[in-house]
Amino acid sequence: DAGVTQSPTHLIKTRGQQVTLRCSPKSGHDTVSWYQQALGQGPQFIFQYYEEEERQRGNFPDRFSGHQFPNYSSELNVNALLLGDSALYLCASSHTTGEQRDTQYFGPGTRLTVL
Amino acid sequence: RKEVEQDPGPFNVPEGATVAFNCTYSNSASQSFFWYRQDCRKEPKLLMSVYSSGNEDGRFTAQLNRASQYISLLIRDSKLSDSATYLCPGDFTGGGNKLTFGTGTQLKVEL
């Protein structure tokens, strides 16, 4: 049973560039949440996707956008990269029943470095 | 004030010791709580959900005190492999939409 997978594992970009990170949820899961974790901090919620729609969003600017595909996989896009966007980007998947999301399971993350 | 606060540590304990962490939260609309462990440069891994009645899984015991707005994690007979950062996110929106994390508590178990 495959867990949550993310690609790429590492990425180096320069300021102003754009980046796309990818996530495939755990088998049987239909909901994907994205988090940003800066060094020495806990993860911060970016947004959550269910049924191909953004359901909830954290305090992140519009430079952060996402998408969910019919197979439940998801992408996180960040435009106009800033040095402060350097972080570990974590994807978490869960299963939704009605209005209730089950426990979230995290993927290994993508480590983004912005130079 | 942050919604979830943790003592960052590090807590340095000898192997075999019992150690406890607390996690306080300020949002009274708390719904669900969890303990995750995170190894250096790895993803958080679910340790256990925290129930109002308290729950135990082997050497780990979690408690929730809604009146005092804190949760706790007790680790008995610490192992070297328990060394990690422990995170206690809460879901304050209800429905599992959004986990709010503190900074985590670092545990180092030593010989």
GROMACS .gro file of C-alpha atoms in nm:
model
  226
    1ASP     CA    1   0.000   0.000   0.000
    2ALA     CA    2   0.179   0.313  -0.123
    3GLY     CA    3   0.192   0.603   0.116
    4VAL     CA    4   0.191   0.970   0.024
    5THR     CA    5   0.451   1.049  -0.240
    6GLN     CA    6   0.595   1.384  -0.339
    7SER     CA    7   0.822   1.504  -0.616
    8PRO     CA    8   1.082   1.632  -0.651
    9THR     CA    9   1.264   1.564  -0.324
   10HIS     CA   10   1.490   1.866  -0.358
   11LEU     CA   11   1.475   2.177  -0.570
   12ILE     CA   12   1.693   2.485  -0.609
   13LYS     CA   13   1.550   2.798  -0.767
   14THR     CA   14   1.643   3.164  -0.790
   15ARG     CA   15   1.439   3.463  -0.677
   16GLY     CA   16   1.158   3.553  -0.913
   17GLN     CA   17   1.126   3.207  -1.063
   18GLN     CA   18   0.820   2.985  -1.045
   19VAL     CA   19   0.803   2.633  -0.905
   20THR     CA   20   0.557   2.341  -0.918
   21LEU     CA   21   0.555   2.068  -0.654
   22ARG     CA   22   0.360   1.746  -0.690
   23CYS     CA   23   0.184   1.512  -0.449
   24SER     CA   24   0.010   1.177  -0.483
   25PRO     CA   25  -0.212   1.086  -0.189
   26LYS     CA   26  -0.217   0.760  -0.001
   27SER     CA   27  -0.432   0.491  -0.160
   28GLY     CA   28  -0.798   0.543  -0.065
   29HIS     CA   29  -0.749   0.910   0.024
   30ASP     CA   30  -0.923   1.188  -0.166
   31THR     CA   31  -0.817   1.504   0.018
   32VAL     CA   32  -0.481   1.678  -0.003
   33SER     CA   33  -0.346   1.949   0.227
   34TRP     CA   34  -0.024   2.144   0.177
   35TYR     CA   35   0.201   2.279   0.451
   36GLN     CA   36   0.516   2.489   0.458
   37GLN     CA   37   0.777   2.415   0.724
   38ALA     CA   38   1.058   2.665   0.773
   39LEU     CA   39   1.371   2.555   0.958
   40GLY     CA   40   1.310   2.525   1.331
   41GLN     CA   41   0.936   2.584   1.299
   42GLY     CA   42   0.628   2.367   1.289
   43PRO     CA   43   0.443   2.316   0.961
   44GLN     CA   44   0.209   2.597   0.853
   45PHE     CA   45  -0.111   2.522   0.662
   46ILE     CA   46  -0.121   2.658   0.309
   47PHE     CA   47  -0.445   2.514   0.168
   48GLN     CA   48  -0.654   2.201   0.126
   49TYR     CA   49  -0.809   2.044  -0.185
   50TYR     CA   50  -1.107   1.814  -0.206
   51GLU     CA   51  -1.318   1.731  -0.511
   52GLU     CA   52  -1.076   1.939  -0.720
   53GLU     CA   53  -1.161   2.256  -0.529
   54GLU     CA   54  -0.971   2.461  -0.271
   55ARG     CA   55  -1.171   2.411   0.049
   56GLN     CA   56  -0.970   2.607   0.303
   57ARG     CA   57  -0.674   2.841   0.289
   58GLY     CA   58  -0.417   2.958   0.540
   59ASN     CA   59  -0.245   3.297   0.556
   60PHE     CA   60  -0.044   3.271   0.238
   61PRO     CA   61  -0.037   3.522  -0.049
   62ASP     CA   62  -0.188   3.460  -0.390
   63ARG     CA   63   0.157   3.367  -0.519
   64PHE     CA   64   0.075   3.027  -0.372
   65SER     CA   65  -0.180   2.840  -0.578
   66GLY     CA   66  -0.277   2.481  -0.626
   67HIS     CA   67  -0.472   2.229  -0.819
   68GLN     CA   68  -0.620   1.886  -0.765
   69PHE     CA   69  -0.668   1.638  -1.045
   70PRO     CA   70  -0.946   1.379  -1.094
   71ASN     CA   71  -0.711   1.106  -0.964
   72TYR     CA   72  -0.680   1.309  -0.638
   73SER     CA   73  -0.317   1.403  -0.695
   74SER     CA   74  -0.230   1.766  -0.641
   75GLU     CA   75   0.014   2.038  -0.738
   76LEU     CA   76   0.138   2.337  -0.546
   77ASN     CA   77   0.257   2.633  -0.752
   78VAL     CA   78   0.457   2.924  -0.617
   79ASN     CA   79   0.518   3.227  -0.837
   80ALA     CA   80   0.772   3.507  -0.801
   81LEU     CA   81   0.982   3.314  -0.550
   82LEU     CA   82   1.130   3.499  -0.253
   83LEU     CA   83   1.423   3.397  -0.037
   84GLY     CA   84   1.173   3.344   0.245
   85ASP     CA   85   0.997   3.073   0.047
   86SER     CA   86   1.289   2.840   0.119
   87ALA     CA   87   1.137   2.561   0.328
   88LEU     CA   88   1.024   2.201   0.340
   89TYR     CA   89   0.690   2.171   0.162
   90LEU     CA   90   0.478   1.889   0.299
   91CYS     CA   91   0.175   1.728   0.146
   92ALA     CA   92  -0.072   1.546   0.369
   93SER     CA   93  -0.355   1.326   0.253
   94SER     CA   94  -0.674   1.214   0.423
   95HIS     CA   95  -1.012   1.067   0.345
   96THR     CA   96  -1.329   1.273   0.356
   97THR     CA   97  -1.665   1.134   0.464
   98GLY     CA   98  -1.941   1.392   0.450
   99GLU     CA   99  -1.803   1.700   0.619
  100GLN     CA  100  -1.542   1.509   0.819
  101ARG     CA  101  -1.181   1.462   0.718
  102ASP     CA  102  -0.993   1.175   0.874
  103THR     CA  103  -0.642   1.184   1.013
  104GLN     CA  104  -0.381   1.341   0.787
  105TYR     CA  105  -0.075   1.144   0.677
  106PHE     CA  106   0.229   1.328   0.549
  107GLY     CA  107   0.452   1.267   0.251
  108PRO     CA  108   0.833   1.296   0.268
  109GLY     CA  109   0.827   1.657   0.153
  110THR     CA  110   1.003   1.866  -0.108
  111ARG     CA  111   1.293   2.076   0.016
  112LEU     CA  112   1.294   2.404  -0.177
  113THR     CA  113   1.593   2.635  -0.166
  114VAL     CA  114   1.560   2.982  -0.317
  115LEU     CA  115   1.888   3.158  -0.394
  116ARG     CA  116  -0.046   3.450   2.159
  117LYS     CA  117   0.012   3.147   1.937
  118GLU     CA  118  -0.275   2.900   1.906
  119VAL     CA  119  -0.051   2.608   1.999
  120GLU     CA  120   0.251   2.649   2.225
  121GLN     CA  121   0.521   2.399   2.310
  122ASP     CA  122   0.845   2.414   2.503
  123PRO     CA  123   1.103   2.372   2.224
  124GLY     CA  124   1.349   2.193   2.457
  125PRO     CA  125   1.571   2.011   2.399
  126PHE     CA  126   1.481   1.761   2.667
  127ASN     CA  127   1.790   1.549   2.726
  128VAL     CA  128   1.704   1.228   2.913
  129PRO     CA  129   1.888   0.902   2.981
  130GLU     CA  130   1.771   0.582   2.821
  131GLY     CA  131   1.501   0.418   3.031
  132ALA     CA  132   1.374   0.745   3.178
  133THR     CA  133   1.015   0.864   3.178
  134VAL     CA  134   0.957   1.200   3.012
  135ALA     CA  135   0.647   1.414   2.968
  136PHE     CA  136   0.568   1.702   2.735
  137ASN     CA  137   0.282   1.947   2.754
  138CYS     CA  138   0.125   2.139   2.477
  139THR     CA  139  -0.105   2.435   2.552
  140TYR     CA  140  -0.359   2.583   2.317
  141SER     CA  141  -0.541   2.913   2.324
  142ASN     CA  142  -0.831   2.845   2.088
  143SER     CA  143  -1.128   2.730   2.292
  144ALA     CA  144  -1.294   2.604   1.974
  145SER     CA  145  -1.056   2.311   1.979
  146GLN     CA  146  -1.186   2.001   1.814
  147SER     CA  147  -0.922   1.733   1.770
  148PHE     CA  148  -0.563   1.689   1.876
  149PHE     CA  149  -0.281   1.465   1.771
  150TRP     CA  150   0.078   1.384   1.852
  151TYR     CA  151   0.318   1.349   1.561
  152ARG     CA  152   0.689   1.275   1.578
  153GLN     CA  153   0.930   1.423   1.329
  154ASP     CA  154   1.283   1.298   1.275
  155CYS     CA  155   1.545   1.543   1.151
  156ARG     CA  156   1.470   1.653   0.793
  157LYS     CA  157   1.187   1.398   0.760
  158GLU     CA  158   0.810   1.424   0.749
  159PRO     CA  159   0.587   1.424   1.059
  160LYS     CA  160   0.456   1.075   1.137
  161LEU     CA  161   0.138   1.020   1.335
  162LEU     CA  162   0.209   0.888   1.682
  163MET     CA  163  -0.143   0.893   1.817
  164SER     CA  164  -0.470   1.083   1.822
  165VAL     CA  165  -0.565   1.234   2.157
  166TYR     CA  166  -0.904   1.151   2.299
  167SER     CA  167  -1.087   1.319   2.583
  168SER     CA  168  -1.073   1.002   2.788
  169GLY     CA  169  -0.699   0.971   2.739
  170ASN     CA  170  -0.536   0.695   2.543
  171GLU     CA  171  -0.234   0.470   2.564
  172ASP     CA  172  -0.028   0.294   2.302
  173GLY     CA  173   0.251   0.083   2.446
  174ARG     CA  174   0.499   0.314   2.618
  175PHE     CA  175   0.310   0.626   2.510
  176THR     CA  176   0.017   0.786   2.694
  177ALA     CA  177  -0.171   1.095   2.578
  178GLN     CA  178  -0.407   1.306   2.785
  179LEU     CA  179  -0.637   1.595   2.697
  180ASN     CA  180  -0.749   1.852   2.953
  181ARG     CA  181  -1.006   2.074   2.783
  182ALA     CA  182  -1.075   2.284   3.093
  183SER     CA  183  -0.708   2.382   3.126
  184GLN     CA  184  -0.654   2.374   2.751
  185TYR     CA  185  -0.355   2.148   2.730
  186ILE     CA  186  -0.259   1.806   2.607
  187SER     CA  187   0.025   1.593   2.732
  188LEU     CA  188   0.240   1.307   2.612
  189LEU     CA  189   0.410   1.068   2.851
  190ILE     CA  190   0.685   0.838   2.727
  191ARG     CA  191   0.792   0.557   2.957
  192ASP     CA  192   1.116   0.359   2.934
  193SER     CA  193   1.266   0.596   2.677
  194LYS     CA  194   1.462   0.441   2.390
  195LEU     CA  195   1.738   0.597   2.184
  196SER     CA  196   1.500   0.567   1.888
  197ASP     CA  197   1.253   0.800   2.062
  198SER     CA  198   1.488   1.092   1.991
  199ALA     CA  199   1.289   1.322   1.763
  200THR     CA  200   1.082   1.639   1.762
  201TYR     CA  201   0.729   1.591   1.893
  202LEU     CA  202   0.451   1.802   1.742
  203CYS     CA  203   0.100   1.844   1.885
  204PRO     CA  204  -0.123   1.996   1.618
  205GLY     CA  205  -0.482   2.085   1.685
  206ASP     CA  206  -0.769   2.106   1.443
  207PHE     CA  207  -0.960   2.417   1.549
  208THR     CA  208  -1.182   2.443   1.245
  209GLY     CA  209  -1.350   2.111   1.289
  210GLY     CA  210  -1.382   1.843   1.025
  211GLY     CA  211  -1.011   1.782   0.980
  212ASN     CA  212  -0.964   2.075   0.749
  213LYS     CA  213  -0.656   2.240   0.891
  214LEU     CA  214  -0.394   2.139   1.144
  215THR     CA  215  -0.233   2.417   1.348
  216PHE     CA  216   0.113   2.327   1.475
  217GLY     CA  217   0.338   2.462   1.744
  218THR     CA  218   0.714   2.470   1.703
  219GLY     CA  219   0.758   2.119   1.840
  220THR     CA  220   0.950   1.981   2.139
  221GLN     CA  221   1.287   1.823   2.078
  222LEU     CA  222   1.370   1.506   2.273
  223LYS     CA  223   1.719   1.359   2.293
  224VAL     CA  224   1.752   1.021   2.461
  225GLU     CA  225   2.111   0.946   2.562
  226LEU     CA  226   2.301   0.638   2.676
   0.00000   0.00000   0.00000
